[in-house]
PDB file of C-alpha atoms in Angstrom:
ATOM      1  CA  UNK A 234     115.594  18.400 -27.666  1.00  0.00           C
ATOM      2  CA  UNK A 235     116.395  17.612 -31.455  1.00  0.00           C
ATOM      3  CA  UNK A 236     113.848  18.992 -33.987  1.00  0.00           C
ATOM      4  CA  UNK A 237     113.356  17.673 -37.166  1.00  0.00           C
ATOM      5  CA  UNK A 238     110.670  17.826 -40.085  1.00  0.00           C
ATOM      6  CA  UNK A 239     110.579  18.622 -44.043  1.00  0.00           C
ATOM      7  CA  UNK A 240     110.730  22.429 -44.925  1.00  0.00           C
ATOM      8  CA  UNK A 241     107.539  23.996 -44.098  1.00  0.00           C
ATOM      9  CA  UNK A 242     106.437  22.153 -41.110  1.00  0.00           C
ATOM     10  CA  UNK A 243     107.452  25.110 -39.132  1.00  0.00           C
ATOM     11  CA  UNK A 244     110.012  24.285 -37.316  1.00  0.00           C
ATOM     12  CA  UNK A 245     111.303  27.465 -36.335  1.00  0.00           C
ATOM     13  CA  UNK A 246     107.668  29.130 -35.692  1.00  0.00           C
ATOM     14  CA  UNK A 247     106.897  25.933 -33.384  1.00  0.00           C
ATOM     15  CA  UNK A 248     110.755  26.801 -31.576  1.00  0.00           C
ATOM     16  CA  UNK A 249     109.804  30.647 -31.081  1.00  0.00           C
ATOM     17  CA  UNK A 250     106.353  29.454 -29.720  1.00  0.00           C
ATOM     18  CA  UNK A 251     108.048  27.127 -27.612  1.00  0.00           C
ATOM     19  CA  UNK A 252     111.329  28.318 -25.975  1.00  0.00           C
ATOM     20  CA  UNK A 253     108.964  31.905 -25.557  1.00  0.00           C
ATOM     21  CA  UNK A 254     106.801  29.657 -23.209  1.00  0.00           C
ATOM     22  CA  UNK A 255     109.883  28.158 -21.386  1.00  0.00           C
ATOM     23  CA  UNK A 256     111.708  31.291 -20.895  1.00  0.00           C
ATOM     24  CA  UNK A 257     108.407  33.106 -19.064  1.00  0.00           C
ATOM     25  CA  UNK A 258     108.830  30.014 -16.845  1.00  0.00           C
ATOM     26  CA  UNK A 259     112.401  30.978 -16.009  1.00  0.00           C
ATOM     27  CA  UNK A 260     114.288  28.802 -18.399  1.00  0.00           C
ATOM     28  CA  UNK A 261     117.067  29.442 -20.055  1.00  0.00           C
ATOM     29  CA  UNK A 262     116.817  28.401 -23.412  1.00  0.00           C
ATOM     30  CA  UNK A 263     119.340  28.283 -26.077  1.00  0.00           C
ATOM     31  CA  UNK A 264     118.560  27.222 -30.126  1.00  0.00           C
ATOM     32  CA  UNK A 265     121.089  25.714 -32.112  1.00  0.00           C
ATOM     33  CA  UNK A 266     119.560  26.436 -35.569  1.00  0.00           C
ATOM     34  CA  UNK A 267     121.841  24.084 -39.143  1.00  0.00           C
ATOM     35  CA  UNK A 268     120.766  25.521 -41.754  1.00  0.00           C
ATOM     36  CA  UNK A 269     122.156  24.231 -45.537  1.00  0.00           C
ATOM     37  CA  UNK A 270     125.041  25.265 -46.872  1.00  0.00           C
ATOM     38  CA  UNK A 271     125.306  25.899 -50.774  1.00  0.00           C
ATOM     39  CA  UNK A 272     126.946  22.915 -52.720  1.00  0.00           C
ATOM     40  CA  UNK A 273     128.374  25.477 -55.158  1.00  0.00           C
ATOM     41  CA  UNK A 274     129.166  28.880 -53.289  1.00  0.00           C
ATOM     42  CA  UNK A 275     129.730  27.018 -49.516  1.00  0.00           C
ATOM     43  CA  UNK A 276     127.436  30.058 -48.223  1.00  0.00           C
ATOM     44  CA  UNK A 277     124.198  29.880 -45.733  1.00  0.00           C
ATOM     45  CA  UNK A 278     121.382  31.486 -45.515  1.00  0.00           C
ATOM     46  CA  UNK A 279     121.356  31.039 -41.772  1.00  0.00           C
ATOM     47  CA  UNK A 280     117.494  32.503 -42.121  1.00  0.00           C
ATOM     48  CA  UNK A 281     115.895  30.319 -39.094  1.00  0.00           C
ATOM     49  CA  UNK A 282     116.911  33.146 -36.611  1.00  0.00           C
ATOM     50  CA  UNK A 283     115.036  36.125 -38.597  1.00  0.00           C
ATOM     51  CA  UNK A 284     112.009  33.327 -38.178  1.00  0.00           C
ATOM     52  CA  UNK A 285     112.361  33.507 -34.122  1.00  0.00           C
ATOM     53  CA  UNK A 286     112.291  37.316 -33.459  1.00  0.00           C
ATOM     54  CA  UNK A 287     110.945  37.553 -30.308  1.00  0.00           C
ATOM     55  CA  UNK A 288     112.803  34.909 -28.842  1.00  0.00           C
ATOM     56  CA  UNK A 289     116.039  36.325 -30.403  1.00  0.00           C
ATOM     57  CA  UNK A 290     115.274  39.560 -28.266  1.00  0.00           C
ATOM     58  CA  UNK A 291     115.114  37.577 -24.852  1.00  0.00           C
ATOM     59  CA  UNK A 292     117.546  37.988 -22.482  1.00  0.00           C
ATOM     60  CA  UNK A 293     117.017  33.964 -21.425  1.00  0.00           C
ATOM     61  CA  UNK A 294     117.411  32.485 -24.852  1.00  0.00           C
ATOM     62  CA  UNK A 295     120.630  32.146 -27.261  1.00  0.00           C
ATOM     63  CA  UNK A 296     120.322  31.532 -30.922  1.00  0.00           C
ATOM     64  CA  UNK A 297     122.727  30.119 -32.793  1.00  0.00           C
ATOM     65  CA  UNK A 298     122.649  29.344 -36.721  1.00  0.00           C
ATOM     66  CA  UNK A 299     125.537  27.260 -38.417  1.00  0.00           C
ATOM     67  CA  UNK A 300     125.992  26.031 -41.849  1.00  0.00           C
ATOM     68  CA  UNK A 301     125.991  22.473 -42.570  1.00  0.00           C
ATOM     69  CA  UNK A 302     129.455  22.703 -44.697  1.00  0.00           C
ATOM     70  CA  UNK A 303     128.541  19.830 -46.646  1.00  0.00           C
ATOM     71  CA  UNK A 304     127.797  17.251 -43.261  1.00  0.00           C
ATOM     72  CA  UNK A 305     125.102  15.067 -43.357  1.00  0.00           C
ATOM     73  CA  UNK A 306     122.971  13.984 -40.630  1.00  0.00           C
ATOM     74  CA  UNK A 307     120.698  17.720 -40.832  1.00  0.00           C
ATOM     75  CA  UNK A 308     123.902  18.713 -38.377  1.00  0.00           C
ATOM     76  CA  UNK A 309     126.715  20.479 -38.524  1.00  0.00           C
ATOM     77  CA  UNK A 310     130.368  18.672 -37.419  1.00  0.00           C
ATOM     78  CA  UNK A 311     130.295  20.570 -33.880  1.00  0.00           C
ATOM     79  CA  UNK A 312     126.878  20.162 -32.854  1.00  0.00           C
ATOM     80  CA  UNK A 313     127.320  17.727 -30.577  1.00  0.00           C
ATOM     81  CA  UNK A 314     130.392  19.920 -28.520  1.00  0.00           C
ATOM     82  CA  UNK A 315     128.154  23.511 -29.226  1.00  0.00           C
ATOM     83  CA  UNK A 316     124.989  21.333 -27.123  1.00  0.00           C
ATOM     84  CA  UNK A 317     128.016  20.683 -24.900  1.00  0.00           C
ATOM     85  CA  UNK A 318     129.118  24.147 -24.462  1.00  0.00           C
ATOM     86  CA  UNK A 319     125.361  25.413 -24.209  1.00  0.00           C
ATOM     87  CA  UNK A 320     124.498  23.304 -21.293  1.00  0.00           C
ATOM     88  CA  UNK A 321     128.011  24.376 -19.752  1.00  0.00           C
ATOM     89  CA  UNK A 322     127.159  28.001 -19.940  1.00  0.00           C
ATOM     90  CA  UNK A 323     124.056  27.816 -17.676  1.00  0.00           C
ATOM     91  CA  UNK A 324     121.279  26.684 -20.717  1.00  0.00           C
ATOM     92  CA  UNK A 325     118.777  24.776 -18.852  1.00  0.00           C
ATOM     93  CA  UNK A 326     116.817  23.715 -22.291  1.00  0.00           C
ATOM     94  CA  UNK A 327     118.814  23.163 -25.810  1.00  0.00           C
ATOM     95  CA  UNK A 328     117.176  23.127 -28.761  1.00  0.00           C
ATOM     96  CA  UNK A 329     118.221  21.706 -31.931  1.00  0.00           C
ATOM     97  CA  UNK A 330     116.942  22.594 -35.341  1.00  0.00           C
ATOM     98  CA  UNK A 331     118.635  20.283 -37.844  1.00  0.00           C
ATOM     99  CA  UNK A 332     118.378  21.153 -41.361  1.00  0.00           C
ATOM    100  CA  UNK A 333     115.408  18.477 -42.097  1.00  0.00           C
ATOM    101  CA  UNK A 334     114.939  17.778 -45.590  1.00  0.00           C
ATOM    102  CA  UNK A 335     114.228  14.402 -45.908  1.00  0.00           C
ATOM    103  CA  UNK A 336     114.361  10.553 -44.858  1.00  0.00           C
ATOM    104  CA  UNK A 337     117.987  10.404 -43.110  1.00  0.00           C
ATOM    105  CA  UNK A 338     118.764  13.683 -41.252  1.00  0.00           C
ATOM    106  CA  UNK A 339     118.214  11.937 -38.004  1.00  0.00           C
ATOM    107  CA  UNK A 340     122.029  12.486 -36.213  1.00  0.00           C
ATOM    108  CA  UNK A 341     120.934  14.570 -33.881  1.00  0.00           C
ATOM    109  CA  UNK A 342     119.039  11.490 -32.287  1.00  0.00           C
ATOM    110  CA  UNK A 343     122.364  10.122 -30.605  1.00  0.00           C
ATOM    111  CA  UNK A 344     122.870  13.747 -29.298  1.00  0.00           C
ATOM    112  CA  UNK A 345     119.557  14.734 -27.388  1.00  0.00           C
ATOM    113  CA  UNK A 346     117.597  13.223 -24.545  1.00  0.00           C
ATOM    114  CA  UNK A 347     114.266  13.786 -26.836  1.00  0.00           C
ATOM    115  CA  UNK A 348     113.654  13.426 -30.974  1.00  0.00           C
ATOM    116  CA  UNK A 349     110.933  15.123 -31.937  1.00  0.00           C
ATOM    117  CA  UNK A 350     109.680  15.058 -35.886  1.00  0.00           C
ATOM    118  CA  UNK A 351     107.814  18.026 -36.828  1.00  0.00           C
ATOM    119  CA  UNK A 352     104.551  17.134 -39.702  1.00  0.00           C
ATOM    120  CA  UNK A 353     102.494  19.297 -41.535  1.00  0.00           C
ATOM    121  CA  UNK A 354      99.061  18.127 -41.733  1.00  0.00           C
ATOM    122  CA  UNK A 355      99.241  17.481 -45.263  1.00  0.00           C
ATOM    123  CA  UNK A 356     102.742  15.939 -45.343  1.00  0.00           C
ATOM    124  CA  UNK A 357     101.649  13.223 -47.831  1.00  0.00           C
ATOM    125  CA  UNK A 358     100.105   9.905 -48.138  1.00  0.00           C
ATOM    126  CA  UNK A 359      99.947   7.291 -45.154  1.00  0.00           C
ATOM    127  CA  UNK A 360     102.487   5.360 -46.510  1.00  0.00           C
ATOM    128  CA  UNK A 361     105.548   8.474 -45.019  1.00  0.00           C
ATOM    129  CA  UNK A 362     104.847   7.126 -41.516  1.00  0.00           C
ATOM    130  CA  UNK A 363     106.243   3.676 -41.954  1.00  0.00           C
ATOM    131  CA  UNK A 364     109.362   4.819 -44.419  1.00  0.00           C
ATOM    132  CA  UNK A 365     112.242   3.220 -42.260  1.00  0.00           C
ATOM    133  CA  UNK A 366     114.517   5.949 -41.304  1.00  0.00           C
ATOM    134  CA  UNK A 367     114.106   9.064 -39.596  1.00  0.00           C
ATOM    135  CA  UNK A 368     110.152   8.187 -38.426  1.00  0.00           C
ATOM    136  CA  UNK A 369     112.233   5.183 -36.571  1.00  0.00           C
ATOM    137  CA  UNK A 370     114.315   7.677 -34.811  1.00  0.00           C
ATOM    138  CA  UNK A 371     111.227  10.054 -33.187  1.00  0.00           C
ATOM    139  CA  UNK A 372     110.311   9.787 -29.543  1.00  0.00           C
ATOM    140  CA  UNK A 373     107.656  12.338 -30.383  1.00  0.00           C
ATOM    141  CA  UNK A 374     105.394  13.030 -33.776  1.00  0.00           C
ATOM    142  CA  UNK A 375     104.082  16.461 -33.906  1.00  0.00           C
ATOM    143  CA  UNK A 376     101.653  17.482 -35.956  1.00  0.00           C
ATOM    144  CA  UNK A 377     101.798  21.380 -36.462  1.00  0.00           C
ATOM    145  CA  UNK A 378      99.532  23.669 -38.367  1.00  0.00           C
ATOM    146  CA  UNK A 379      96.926  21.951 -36.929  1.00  0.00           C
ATOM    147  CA  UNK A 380      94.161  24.351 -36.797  1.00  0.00           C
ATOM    148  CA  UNK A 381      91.586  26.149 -38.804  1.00  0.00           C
ATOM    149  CA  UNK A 382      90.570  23.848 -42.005  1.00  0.00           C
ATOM    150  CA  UNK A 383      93.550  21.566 -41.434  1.00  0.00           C
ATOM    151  CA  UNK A 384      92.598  20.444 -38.344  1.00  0.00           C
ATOM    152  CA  UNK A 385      90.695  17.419 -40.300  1.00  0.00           C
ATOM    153  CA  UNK A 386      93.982  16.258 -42.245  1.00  0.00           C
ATOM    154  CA  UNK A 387      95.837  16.836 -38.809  1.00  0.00           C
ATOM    155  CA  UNK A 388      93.649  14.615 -37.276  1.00  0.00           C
ATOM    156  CA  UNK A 389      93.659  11.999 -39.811  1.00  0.00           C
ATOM    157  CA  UNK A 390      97.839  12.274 -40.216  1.00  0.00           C
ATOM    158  CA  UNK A 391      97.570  11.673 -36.645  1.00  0.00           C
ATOM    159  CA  UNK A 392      96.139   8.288 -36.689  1.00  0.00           C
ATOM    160  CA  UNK A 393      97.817   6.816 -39.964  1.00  0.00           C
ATOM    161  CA  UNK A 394     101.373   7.936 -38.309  1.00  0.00           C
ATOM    162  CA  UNK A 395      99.768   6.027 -34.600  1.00  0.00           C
ATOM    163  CA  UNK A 396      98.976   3.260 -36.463  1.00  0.00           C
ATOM    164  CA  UNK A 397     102.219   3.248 -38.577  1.00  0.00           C
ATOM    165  CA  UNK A 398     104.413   3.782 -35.017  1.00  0.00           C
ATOM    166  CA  UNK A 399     102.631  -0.060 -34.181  1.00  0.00           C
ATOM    167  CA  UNK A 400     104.634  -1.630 -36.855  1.00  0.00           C
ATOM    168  CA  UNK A 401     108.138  -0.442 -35.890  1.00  0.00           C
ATOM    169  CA  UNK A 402     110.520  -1.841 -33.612  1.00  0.00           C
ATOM    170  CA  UNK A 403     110.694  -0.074 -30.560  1.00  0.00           C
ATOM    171  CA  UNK A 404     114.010   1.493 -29.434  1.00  0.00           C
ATOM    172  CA  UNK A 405     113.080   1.619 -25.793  1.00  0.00           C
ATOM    173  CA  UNK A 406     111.925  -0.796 -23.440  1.00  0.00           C
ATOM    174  CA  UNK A 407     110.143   2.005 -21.136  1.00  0.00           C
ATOM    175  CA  UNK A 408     109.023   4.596 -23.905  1.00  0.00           C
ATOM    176  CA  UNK A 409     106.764   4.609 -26.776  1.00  0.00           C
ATOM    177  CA  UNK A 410     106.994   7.251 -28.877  1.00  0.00           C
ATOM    178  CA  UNK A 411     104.106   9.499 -29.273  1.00  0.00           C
ATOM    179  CA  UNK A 412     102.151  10.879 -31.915  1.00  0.00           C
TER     180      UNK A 412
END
């Protein structure tokens, strides 16, 4: 599964939640975690697995942060042979973070069997859910931080990005993405 959505959506909170709930059901569950890499010192922060502590402690999962290096796509240049390696080694589920900043850091799309685009309830006006680009590339929209006094701007995200999904092309003749 690719996972994608602009900082703050919580991304890596929704992975710990997640891959905790798979690997209680006996998965094996490995993240591959991009983070951005510093167009002036080269360095990462490689912070998303601090965000996943539990998860990092389970002997079922693998967590894996990489630097970007200056590729584009929200992936690094390897992610496609680490998601290789990862199912090779016994992972039953992969997970990929990609950096997910913005309009066009949709690569991982060719890579995974599922796209999913992380929202936060208040991630701007109706008009973001028919921006060609990376909203063409999810199989799934996810609304997170959906609950206490967002749950009304969750719900109404939810049906601007439905009724923005009607408008695009569809990629698949036997799925419609979700929202």
């Amino acid at each position: 599964l690719g996972l994608s959505g602009p900082p703050g959506a919580g991304k890596s909170t929704f992975i710990e939640c997640f891959g905790k709930m798979l690997t209680e059901r006996k998965y094996k569950v490995s993240v591959l975690a991009v983070d951005p890499s510093s167009s002036t010192s080269g360095g990462s922060l490689l912070g998303d697995k601090t965000r996943m502590t539990e998860l990092s402690r389970d002997m079922n999962a693998y967590i894996r942060p990489s630097p970007t290096r200056g590729t584009l796509g929200g992936v690094t240049r390897t992610t496609n042979e680490a998601i290789l390696l990862c199912e090779g080694g016994g992972y039953n589920v992969v997970l990929v973070e990609t950096v997910g900043v913005g309009q066009s850091e949709f690569a991982v799309a060719d890579m995974v069997d599922m796209f999913i685009l992380l929202l936060p309830p208040a991630g701007g006006d109706e008009l973001q859910g028919i921006k060609r680009g990376i909203i063409e590339m999810a199989d799934l929209v996810a609304i997170n931080k959906a609950d206490g006094d967002l749950v009304v701007p969750a719900r109404r995200i939810q049906a601007e990005y439905v009724s923005a999904m009607k408008l695009l092309r569809k990629r698949s003749k036997v799925w419609r993405p979700k929202v």
